[in-house]
mmCIF file with all atom_site columns, C-alpha atoms in Angstrom:
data_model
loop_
_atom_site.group_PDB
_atom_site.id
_atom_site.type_symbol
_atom_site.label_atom_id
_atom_site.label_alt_id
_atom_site.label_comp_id
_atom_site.label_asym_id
_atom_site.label_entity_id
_atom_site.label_seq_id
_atom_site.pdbx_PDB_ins_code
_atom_site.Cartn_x
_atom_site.Cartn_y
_atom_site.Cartn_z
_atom_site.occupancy
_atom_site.B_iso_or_equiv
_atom_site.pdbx_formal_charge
_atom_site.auth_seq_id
_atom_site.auth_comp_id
_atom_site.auth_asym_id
_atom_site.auth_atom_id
_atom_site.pdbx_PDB_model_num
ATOM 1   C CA . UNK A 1 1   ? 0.000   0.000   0.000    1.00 0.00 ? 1112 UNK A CA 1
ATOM 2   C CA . UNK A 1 2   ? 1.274   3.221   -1.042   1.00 0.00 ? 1113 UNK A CA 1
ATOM 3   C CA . UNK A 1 3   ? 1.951   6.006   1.723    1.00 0.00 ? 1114 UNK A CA 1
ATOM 4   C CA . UNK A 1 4   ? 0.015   8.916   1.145    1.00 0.00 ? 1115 UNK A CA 1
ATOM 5   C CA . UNK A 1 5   ? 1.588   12.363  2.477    1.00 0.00 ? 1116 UNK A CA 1
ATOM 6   C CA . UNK A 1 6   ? 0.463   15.234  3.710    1.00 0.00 ? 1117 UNK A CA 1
ATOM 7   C CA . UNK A 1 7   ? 0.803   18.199  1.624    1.00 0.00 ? 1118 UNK A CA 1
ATOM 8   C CA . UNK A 1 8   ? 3.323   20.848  3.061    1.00 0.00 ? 1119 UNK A CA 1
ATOM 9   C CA . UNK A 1 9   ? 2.451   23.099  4.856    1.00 0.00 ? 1120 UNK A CA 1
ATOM 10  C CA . UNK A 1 10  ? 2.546   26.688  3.243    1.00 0.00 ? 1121 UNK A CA 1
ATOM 11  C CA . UNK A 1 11  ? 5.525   29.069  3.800    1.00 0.00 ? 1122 UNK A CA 1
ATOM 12  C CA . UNK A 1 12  ? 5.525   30.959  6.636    1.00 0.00 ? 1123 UNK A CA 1
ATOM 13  C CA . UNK A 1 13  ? 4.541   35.042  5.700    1.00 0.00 ? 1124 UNK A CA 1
ATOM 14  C CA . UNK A 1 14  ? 7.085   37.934  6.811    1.00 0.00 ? 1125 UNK A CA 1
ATOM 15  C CA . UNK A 1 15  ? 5.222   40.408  8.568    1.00 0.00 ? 1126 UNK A CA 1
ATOM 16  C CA . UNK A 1 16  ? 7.267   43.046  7.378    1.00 0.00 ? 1127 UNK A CA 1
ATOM 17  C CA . UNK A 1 17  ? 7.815   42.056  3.854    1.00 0.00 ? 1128 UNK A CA 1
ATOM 18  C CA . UNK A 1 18  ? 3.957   40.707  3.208    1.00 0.00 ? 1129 UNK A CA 1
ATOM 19  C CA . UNK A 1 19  ? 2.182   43.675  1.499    1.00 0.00 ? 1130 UNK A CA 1
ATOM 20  C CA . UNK A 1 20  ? -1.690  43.369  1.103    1.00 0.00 ? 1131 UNK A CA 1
ATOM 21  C CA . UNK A 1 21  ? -2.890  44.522  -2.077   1.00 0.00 ? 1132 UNK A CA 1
ATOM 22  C CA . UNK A 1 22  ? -4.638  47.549  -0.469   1.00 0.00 ? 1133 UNK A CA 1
ATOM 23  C CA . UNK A 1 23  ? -1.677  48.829  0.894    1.00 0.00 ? 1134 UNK A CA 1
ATOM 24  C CA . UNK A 1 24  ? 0.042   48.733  -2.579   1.00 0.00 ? 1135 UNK A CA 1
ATOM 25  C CA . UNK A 1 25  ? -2.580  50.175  -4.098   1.00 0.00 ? 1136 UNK A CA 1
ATOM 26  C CA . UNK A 1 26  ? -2.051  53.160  -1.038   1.00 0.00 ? 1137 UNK A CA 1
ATOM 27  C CA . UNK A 1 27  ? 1.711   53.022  -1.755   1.00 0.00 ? 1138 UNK A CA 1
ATOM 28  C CA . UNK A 1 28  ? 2.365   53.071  -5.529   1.00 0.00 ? 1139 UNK A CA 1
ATOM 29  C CA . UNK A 1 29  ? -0.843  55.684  -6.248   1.00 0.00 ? 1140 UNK A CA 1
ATOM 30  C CA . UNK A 1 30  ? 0.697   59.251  -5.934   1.00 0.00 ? 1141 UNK A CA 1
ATOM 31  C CA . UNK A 1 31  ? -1.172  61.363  -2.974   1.00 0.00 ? 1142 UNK A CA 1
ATOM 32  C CA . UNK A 1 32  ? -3.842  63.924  -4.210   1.00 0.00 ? 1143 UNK A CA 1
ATOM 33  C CA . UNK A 1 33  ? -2.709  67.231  -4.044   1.00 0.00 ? 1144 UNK A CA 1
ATOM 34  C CA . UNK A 1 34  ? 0.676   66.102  -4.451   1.00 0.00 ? 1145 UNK A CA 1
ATOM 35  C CA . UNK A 1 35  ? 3.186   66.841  -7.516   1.00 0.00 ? 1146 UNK A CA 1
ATOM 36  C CA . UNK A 1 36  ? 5.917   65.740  -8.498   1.00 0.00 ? 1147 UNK A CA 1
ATOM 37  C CA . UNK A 1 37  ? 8.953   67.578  -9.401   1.00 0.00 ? 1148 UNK A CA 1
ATOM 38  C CA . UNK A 1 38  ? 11.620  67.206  -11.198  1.00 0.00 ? 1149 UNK A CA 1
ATOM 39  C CA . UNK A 1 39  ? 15.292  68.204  -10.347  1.00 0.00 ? 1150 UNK A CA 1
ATOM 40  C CA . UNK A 1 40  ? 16.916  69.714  -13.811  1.00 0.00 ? 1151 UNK A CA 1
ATOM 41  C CA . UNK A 1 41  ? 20.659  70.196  -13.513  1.00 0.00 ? 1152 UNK A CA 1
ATOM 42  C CA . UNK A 1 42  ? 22.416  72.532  -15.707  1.00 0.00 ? 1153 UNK A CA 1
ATOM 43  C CA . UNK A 1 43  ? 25.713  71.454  -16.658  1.00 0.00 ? 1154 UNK A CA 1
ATOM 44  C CA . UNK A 1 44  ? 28.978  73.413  -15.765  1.00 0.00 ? 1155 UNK A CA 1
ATOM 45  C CA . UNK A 1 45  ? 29.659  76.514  -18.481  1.00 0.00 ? 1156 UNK A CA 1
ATOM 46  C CA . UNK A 1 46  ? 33.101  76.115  -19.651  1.00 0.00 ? 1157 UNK A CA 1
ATOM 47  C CA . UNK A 1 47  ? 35.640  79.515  -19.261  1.00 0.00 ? 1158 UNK A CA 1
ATOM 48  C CA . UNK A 1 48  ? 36.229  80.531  -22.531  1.00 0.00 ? 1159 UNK A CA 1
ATOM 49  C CA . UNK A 1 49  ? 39.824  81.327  -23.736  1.00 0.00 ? 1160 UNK A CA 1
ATOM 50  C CA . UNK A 1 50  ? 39.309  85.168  -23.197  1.00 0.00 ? 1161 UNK A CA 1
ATOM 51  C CA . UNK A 1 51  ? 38.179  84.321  -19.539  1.00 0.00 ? 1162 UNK A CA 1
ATOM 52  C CA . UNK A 1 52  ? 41.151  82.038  -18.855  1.00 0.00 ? 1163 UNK A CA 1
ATOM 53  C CA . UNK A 1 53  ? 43.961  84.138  -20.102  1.00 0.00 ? 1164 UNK A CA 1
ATOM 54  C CA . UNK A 1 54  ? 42.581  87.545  -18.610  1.00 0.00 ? 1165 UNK A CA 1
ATOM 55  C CA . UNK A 1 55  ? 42.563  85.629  -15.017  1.00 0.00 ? 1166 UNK A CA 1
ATOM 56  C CA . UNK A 1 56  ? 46.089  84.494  -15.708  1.00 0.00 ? 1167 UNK A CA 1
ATOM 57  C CA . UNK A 1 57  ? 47.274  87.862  -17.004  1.00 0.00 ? 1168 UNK A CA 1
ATOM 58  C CA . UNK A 1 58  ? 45.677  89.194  -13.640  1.00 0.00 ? 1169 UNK A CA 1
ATOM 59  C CA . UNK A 1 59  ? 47.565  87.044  -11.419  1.00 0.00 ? 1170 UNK A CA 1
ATOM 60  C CA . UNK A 1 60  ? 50.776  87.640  -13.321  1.00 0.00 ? 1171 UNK A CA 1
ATOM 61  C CA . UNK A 1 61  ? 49.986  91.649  -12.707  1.00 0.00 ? 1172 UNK A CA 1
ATOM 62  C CA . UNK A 1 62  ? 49.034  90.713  -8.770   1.00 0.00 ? 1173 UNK A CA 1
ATOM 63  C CA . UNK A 1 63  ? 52.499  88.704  -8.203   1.00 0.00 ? 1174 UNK A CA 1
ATOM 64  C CA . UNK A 1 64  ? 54.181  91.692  -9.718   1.00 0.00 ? 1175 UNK A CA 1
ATOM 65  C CA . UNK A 1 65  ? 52.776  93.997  -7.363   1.00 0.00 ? 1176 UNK A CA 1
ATOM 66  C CA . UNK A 1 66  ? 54.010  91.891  -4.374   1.00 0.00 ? 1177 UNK A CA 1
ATOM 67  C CA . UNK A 1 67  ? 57.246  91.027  -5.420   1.00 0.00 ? 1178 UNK A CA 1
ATOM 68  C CA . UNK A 1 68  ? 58.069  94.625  -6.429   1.00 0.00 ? 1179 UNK A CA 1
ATOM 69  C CA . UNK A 1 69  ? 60.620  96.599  -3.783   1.00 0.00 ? 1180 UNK A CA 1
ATOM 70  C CA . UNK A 1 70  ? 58.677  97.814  -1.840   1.00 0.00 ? 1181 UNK A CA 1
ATOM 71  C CA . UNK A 1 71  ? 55.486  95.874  -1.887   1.00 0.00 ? 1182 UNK A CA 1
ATOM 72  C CA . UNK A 1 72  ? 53.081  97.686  -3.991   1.00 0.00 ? 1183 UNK A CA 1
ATOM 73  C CA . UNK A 1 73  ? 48.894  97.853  -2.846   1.00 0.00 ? 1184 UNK A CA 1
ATOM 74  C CA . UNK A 1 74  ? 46.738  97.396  -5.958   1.00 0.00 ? 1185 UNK A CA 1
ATOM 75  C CA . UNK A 1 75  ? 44.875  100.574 -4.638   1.00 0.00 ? 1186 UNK A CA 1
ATOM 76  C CA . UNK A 1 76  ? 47.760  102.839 -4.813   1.00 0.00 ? 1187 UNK A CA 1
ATOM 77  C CA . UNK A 1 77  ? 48.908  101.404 -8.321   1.00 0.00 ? 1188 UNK A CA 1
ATOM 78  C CA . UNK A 1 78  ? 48.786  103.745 -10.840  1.00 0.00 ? 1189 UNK A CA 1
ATOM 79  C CA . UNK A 1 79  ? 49.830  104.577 -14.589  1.00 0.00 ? 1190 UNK A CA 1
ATOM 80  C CA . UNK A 1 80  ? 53.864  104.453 -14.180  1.00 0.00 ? 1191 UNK A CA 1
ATOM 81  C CA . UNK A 1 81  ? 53.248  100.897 -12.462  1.00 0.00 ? 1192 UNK A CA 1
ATOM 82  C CA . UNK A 1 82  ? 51.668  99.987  -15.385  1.00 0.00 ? 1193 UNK A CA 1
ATOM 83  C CA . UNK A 1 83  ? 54.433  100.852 -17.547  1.00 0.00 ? 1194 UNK A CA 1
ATOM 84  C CA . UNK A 1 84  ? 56.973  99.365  -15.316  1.00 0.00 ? 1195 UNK A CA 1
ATOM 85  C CA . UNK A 1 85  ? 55.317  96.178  -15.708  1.00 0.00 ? 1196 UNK A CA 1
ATOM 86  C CA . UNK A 1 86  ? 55.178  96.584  -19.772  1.00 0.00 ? 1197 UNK A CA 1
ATOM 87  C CA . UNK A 1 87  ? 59.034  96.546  -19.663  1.00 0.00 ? 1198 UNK A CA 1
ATOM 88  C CA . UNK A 1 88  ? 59.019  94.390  -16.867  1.00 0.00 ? 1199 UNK A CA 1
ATOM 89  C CA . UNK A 1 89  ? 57.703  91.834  -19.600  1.00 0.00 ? 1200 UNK A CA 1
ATOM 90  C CA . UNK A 1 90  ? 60.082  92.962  -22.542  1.00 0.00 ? 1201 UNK A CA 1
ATOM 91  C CA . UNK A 1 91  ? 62.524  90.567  -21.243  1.00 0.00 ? 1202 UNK A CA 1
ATOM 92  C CA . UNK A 1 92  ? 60.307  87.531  -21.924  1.00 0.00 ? 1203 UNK A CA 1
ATOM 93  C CA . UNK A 1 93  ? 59.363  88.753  -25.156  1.00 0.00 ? 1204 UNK A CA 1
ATOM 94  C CA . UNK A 1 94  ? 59.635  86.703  -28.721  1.00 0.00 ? 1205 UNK A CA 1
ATOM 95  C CA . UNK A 1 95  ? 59.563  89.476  -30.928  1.00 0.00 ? 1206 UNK A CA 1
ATOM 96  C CA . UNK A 1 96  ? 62.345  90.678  -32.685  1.00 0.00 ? 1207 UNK A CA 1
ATOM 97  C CA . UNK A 1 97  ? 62.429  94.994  -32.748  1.00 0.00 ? 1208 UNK A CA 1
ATOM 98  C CA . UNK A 1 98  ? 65.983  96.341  -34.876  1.00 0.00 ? 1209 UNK A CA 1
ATOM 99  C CA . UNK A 1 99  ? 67.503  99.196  -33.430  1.00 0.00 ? 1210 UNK A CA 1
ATOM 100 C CA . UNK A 1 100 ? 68.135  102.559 -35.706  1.00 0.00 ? 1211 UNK A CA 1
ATOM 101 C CA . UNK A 1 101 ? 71.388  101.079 -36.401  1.00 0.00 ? 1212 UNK A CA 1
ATOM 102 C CA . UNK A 1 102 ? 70.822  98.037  -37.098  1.00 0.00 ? 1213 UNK A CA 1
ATOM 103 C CA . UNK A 1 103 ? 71.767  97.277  -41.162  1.00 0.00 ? 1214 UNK A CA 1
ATOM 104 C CA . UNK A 1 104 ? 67.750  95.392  -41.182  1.00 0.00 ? 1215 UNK A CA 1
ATOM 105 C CA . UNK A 1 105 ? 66.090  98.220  -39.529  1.00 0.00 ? 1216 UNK A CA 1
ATOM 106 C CA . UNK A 1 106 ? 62.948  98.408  -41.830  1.00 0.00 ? 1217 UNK A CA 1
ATOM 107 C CA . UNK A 1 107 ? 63.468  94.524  -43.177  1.00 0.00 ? 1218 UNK A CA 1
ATOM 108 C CA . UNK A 1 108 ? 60.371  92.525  -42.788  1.00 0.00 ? 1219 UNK A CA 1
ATOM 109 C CA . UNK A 1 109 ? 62.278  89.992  -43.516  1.00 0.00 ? 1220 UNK A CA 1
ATOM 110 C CA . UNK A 1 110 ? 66.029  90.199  -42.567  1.00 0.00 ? 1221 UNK A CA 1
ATOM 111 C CA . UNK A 1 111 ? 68.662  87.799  -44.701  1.00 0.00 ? 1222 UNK A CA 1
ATOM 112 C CA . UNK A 1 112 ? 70.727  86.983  -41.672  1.00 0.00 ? 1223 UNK A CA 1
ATOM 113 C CA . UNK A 1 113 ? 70.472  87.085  -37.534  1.00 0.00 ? 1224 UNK A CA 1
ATOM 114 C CA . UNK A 1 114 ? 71.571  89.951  -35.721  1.00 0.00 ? 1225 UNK A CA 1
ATOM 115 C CA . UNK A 1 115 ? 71.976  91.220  -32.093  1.00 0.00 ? 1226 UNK A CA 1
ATOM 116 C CA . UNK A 1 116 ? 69.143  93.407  -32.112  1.00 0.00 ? 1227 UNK A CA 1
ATOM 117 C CA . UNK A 1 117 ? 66.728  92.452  -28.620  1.00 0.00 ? 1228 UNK A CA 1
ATOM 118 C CA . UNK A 1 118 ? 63.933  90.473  -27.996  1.00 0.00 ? 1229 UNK A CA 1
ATOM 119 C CA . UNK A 1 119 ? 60.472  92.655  -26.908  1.00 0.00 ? 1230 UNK A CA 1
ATOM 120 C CA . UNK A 1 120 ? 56.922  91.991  -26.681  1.00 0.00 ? 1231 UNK A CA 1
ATOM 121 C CA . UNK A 1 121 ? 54.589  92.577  -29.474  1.00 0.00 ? 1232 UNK A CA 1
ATOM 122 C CA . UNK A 1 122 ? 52.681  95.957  -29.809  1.00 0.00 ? 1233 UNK A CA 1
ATOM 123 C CA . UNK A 1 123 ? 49.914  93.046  -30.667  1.00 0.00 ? 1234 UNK A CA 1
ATOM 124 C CA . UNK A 1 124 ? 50.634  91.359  -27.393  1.00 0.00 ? 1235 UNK A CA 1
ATOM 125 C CA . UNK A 1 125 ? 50.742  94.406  -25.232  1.00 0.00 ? 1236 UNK A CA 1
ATOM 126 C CA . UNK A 1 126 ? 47.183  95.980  -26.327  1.00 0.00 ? 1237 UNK A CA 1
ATOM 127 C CA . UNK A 1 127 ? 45.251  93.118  -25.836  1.00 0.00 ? 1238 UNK A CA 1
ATOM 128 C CA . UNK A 1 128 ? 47.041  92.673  -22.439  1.00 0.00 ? 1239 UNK A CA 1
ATOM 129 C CA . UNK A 1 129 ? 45.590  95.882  -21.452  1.00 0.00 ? 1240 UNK A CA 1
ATOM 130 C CA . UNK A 1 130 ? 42.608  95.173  -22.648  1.00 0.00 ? 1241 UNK A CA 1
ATOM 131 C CA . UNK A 1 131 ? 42.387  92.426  -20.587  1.00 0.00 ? 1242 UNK A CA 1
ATOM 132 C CA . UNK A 1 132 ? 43.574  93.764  -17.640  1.00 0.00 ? 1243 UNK A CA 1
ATOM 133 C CA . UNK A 1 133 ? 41.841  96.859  -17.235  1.00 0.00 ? 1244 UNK A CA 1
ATOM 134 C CA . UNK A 1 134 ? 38.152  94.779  -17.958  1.00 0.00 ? 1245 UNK A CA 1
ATOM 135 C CA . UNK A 1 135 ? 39.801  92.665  -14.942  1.00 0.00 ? 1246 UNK A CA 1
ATOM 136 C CA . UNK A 1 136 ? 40.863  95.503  -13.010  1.00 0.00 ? 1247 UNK A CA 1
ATOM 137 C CA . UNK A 1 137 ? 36.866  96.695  -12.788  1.00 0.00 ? 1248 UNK A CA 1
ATOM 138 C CA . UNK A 1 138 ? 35.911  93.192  -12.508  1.00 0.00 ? 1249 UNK A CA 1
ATOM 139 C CA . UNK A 1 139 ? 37.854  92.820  -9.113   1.00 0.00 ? 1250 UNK A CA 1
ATOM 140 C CA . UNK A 1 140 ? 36.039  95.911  -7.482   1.00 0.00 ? 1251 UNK A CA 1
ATOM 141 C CA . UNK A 1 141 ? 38.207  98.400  -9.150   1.00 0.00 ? 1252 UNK A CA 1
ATOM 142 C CA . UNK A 1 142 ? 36.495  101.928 -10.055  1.00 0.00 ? 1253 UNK A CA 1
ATOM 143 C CA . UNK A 1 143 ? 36.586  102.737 -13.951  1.00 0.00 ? 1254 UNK A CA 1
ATOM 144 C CA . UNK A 1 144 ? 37.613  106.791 -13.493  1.00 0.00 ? 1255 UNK A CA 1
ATOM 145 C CA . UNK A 1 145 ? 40.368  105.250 -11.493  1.00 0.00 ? 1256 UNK A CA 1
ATOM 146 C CA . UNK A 1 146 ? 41.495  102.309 -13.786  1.00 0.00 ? 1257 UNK A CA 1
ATOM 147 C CA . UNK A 1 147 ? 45.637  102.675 -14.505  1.00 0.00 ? 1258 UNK A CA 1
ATOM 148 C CA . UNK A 1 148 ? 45.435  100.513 -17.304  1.00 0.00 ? 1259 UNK A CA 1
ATOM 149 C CA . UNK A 1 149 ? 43.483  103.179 -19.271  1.00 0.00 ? 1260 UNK A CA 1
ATOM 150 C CA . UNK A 1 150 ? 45.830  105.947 -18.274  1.00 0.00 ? 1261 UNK A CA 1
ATOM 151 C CA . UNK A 1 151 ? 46.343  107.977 -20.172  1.00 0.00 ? 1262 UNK A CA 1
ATOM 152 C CA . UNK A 1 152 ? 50.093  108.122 -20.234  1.00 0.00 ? 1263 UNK A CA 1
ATOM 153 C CA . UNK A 1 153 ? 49.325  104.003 -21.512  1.00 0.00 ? 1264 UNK A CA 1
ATOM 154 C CA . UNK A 1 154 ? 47.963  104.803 -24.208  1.00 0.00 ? 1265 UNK A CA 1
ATOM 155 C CA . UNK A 1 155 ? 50.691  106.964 -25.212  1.00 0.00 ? 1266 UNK A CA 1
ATOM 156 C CA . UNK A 1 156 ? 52.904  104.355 -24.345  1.00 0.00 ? 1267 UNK A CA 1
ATOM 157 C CA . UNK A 1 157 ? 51.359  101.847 -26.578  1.00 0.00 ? 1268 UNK A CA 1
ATOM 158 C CA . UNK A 1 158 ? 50.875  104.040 -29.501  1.00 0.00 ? 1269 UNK A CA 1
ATOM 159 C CA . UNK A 1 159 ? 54.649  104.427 -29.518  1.00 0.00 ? 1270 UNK A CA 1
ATOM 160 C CA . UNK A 1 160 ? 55.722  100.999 -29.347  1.00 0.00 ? 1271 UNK A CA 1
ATOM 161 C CA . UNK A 1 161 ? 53.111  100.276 -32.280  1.00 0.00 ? 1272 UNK A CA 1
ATOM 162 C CA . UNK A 1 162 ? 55.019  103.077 -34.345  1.00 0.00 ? 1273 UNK A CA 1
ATOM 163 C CA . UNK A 1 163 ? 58.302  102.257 -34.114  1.00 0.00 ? 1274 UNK A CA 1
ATOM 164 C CA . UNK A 1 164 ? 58.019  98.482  -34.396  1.00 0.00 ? 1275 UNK A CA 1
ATOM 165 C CA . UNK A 1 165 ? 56.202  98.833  -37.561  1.00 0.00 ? 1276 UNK A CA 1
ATOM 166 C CA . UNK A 1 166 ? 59.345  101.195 -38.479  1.00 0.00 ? 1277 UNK A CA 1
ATOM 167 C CA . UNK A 1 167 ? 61.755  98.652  -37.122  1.00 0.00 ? 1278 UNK A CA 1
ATOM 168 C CA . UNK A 1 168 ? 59.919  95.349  -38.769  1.00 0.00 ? 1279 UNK A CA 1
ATOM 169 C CA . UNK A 1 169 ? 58.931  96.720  -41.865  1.00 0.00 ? 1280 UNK A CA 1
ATOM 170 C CA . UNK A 1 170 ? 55.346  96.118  -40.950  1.00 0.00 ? 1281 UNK A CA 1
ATOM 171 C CA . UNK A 1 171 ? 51.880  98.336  -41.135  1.00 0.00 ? 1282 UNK A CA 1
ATOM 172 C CA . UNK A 1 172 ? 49.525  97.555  -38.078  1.00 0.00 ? 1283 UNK A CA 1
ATOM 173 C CA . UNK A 1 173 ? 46.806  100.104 -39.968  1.00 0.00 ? 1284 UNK A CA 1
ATOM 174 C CA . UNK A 1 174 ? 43.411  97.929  -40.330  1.00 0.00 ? 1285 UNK A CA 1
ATOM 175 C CA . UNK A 1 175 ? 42.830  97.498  -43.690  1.00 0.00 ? 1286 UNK A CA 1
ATOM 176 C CA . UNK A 1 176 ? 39.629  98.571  -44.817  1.00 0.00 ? 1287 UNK A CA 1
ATOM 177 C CA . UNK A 1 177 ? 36.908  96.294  -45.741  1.00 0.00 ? 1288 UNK A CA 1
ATOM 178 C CA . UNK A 1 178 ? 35.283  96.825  -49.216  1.00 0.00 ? 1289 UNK A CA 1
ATOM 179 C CA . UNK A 1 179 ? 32.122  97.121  -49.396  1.00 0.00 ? 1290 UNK A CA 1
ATOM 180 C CA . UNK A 1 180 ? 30.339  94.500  -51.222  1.00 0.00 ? 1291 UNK A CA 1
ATOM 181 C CA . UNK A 1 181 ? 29.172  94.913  -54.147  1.00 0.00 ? 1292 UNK A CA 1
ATOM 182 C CA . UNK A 1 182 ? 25.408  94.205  -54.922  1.00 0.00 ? 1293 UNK A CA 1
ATOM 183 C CA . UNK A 1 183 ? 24.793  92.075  -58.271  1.00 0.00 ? 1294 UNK A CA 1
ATOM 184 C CA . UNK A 1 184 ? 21.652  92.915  -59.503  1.00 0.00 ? 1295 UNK A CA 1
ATOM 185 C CA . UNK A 1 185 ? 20.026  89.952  -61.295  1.00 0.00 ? 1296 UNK A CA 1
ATOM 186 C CA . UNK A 1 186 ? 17.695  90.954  -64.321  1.00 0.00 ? 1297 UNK A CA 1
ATOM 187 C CA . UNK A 1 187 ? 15.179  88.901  -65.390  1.00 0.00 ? 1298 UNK A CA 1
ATOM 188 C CA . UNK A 1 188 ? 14.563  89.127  -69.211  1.00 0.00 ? 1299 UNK A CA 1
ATOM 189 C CA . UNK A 1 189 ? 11.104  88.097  -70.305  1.00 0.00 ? 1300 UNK A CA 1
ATOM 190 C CA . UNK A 1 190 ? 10.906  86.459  -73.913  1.00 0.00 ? 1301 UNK A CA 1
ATOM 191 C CA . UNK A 1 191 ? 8.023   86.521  -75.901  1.00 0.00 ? 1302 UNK A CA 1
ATOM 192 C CA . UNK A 1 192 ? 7.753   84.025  -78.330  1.00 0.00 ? 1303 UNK A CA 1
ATOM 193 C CA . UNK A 1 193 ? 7.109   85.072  -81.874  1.00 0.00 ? 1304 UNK A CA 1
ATOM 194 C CA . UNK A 1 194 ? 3.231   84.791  -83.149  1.00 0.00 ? 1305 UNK A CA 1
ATOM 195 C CA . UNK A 1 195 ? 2.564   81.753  -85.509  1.00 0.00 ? 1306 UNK A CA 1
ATOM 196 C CA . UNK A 1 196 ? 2.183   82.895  -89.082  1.00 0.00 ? 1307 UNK A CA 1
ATOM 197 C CA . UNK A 1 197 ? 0.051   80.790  -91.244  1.00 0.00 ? 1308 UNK A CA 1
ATOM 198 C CA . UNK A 1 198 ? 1.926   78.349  -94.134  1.00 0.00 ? 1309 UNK A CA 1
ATOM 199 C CA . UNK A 1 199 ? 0.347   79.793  -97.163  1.00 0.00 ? 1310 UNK A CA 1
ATOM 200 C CA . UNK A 1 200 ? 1.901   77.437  -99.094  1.00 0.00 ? 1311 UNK A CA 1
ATOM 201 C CA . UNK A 1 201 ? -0.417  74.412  -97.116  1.00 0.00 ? 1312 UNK A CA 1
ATOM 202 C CA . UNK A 1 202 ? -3.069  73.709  -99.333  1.00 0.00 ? 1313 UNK A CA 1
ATOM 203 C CA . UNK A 1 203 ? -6.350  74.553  -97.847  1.00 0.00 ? 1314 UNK A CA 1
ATOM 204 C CA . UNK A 1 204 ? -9.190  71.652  -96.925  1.00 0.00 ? 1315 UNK A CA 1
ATOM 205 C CA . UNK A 1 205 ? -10.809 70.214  -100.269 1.00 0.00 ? 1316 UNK A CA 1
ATOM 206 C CA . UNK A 1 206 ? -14.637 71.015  -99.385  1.00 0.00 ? 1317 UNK A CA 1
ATOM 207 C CA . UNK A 1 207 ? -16.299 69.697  -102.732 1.00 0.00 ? 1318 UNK A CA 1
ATOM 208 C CA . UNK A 1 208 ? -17.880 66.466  -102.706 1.00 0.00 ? 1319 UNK A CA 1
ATOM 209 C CA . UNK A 1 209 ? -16.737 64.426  -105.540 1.00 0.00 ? 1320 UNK A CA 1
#
């Protein structure tokens, strides 16, 4: 005779895991009056290239003032600091600028080396200042009171652009843009010729035979 077993029992129920269907229903359905938001990050804006190199140029001009003999305050900086630190740079400068006497003065393109010194670029130097004295305001700085727009900078500038173009060989004048000039498109109608009638076609026989 075959043993018959009991079927086993069911599994025991966790009281904290079993979930009824009424409180699913309560769980999963979103409260009334309730909404739900959603976060939207933004992602982080790059520095462009202008923003980079003006805050480099800025803490160049910043170690200046504290390694200068004596100690200079960024509120008592004026003009003649500025220019100090134009020739301050001259020594690191890539450009060469013939002296008077030099047999290439006026060369764009000199044949052969010679011992004529290294500067900075007019080039280089005005768009330093330009970024300085937007970073100079930018820091807290007032505008009237701005020694990168002194005026005894600009003079300074305008000079080094005139005699390197003298010494180089080179014109730093903007050239002028042409204006463009408009082509006018006209639109020529042709009018076909009327149809002549062929004389020569022999006209519809309308006798009956």
């Amino acid at each position: 005779m075959d043993l018959v077993h009991p079927p086993p029992p069911p599994p025991p129920t966790n009281p904290i895991t079993a979930v009824t269907p009424s409180t699913a229903n309560i769980t999963n359905s979103p409260s009334i009056g309730t909404t739900s938001s959603s976060t939207i990050t933004t992602p982080p804006t790059t520095p462009s290239r202008y923003e980079n190199q003006k805050r480099r140029d800025w803490n160049t001009f910043c170690q200046y003032l504290r390694n200068h003999r004596p100690p200079l305050n960024l509120t008592l900086c004026s003009g003649a600091h500025v220019l100090e630190f134009l020739r301050y740079l001259d020594q690191f400068g890539k450009t060469k600028v013939h002296n008077q006497t030099c047999p290439f003065f006026g060369l764009p393109n000199p044949p052969a080396p010679c011992p004529c010194p290294l500067r900075q670029a007019w080039g280089s130097l005005d768009a330093l200042i330009g970024r300085l004295r937007a970073a100079y305001e930018e820091h807290g700085g007032r505008p009237e009171a701005n020694p990168f727009g002194a005026r005894a900078v600009r003079i300074y500038l305008r000079e080094v652009r005139d005699f390197q173009a003298k010494a180089r060989g080179v014109s730093y004048e903007k050239k002028r843009k042409r204006p463009k000039q408009k082509v006018t498109t006209s639109t020529v109608t042709v009018t076909p010729p009327p149809l002549v009638p062929d004389h020569h076609q022999s006209a519809p026989n309308n006798h009956h035979q």
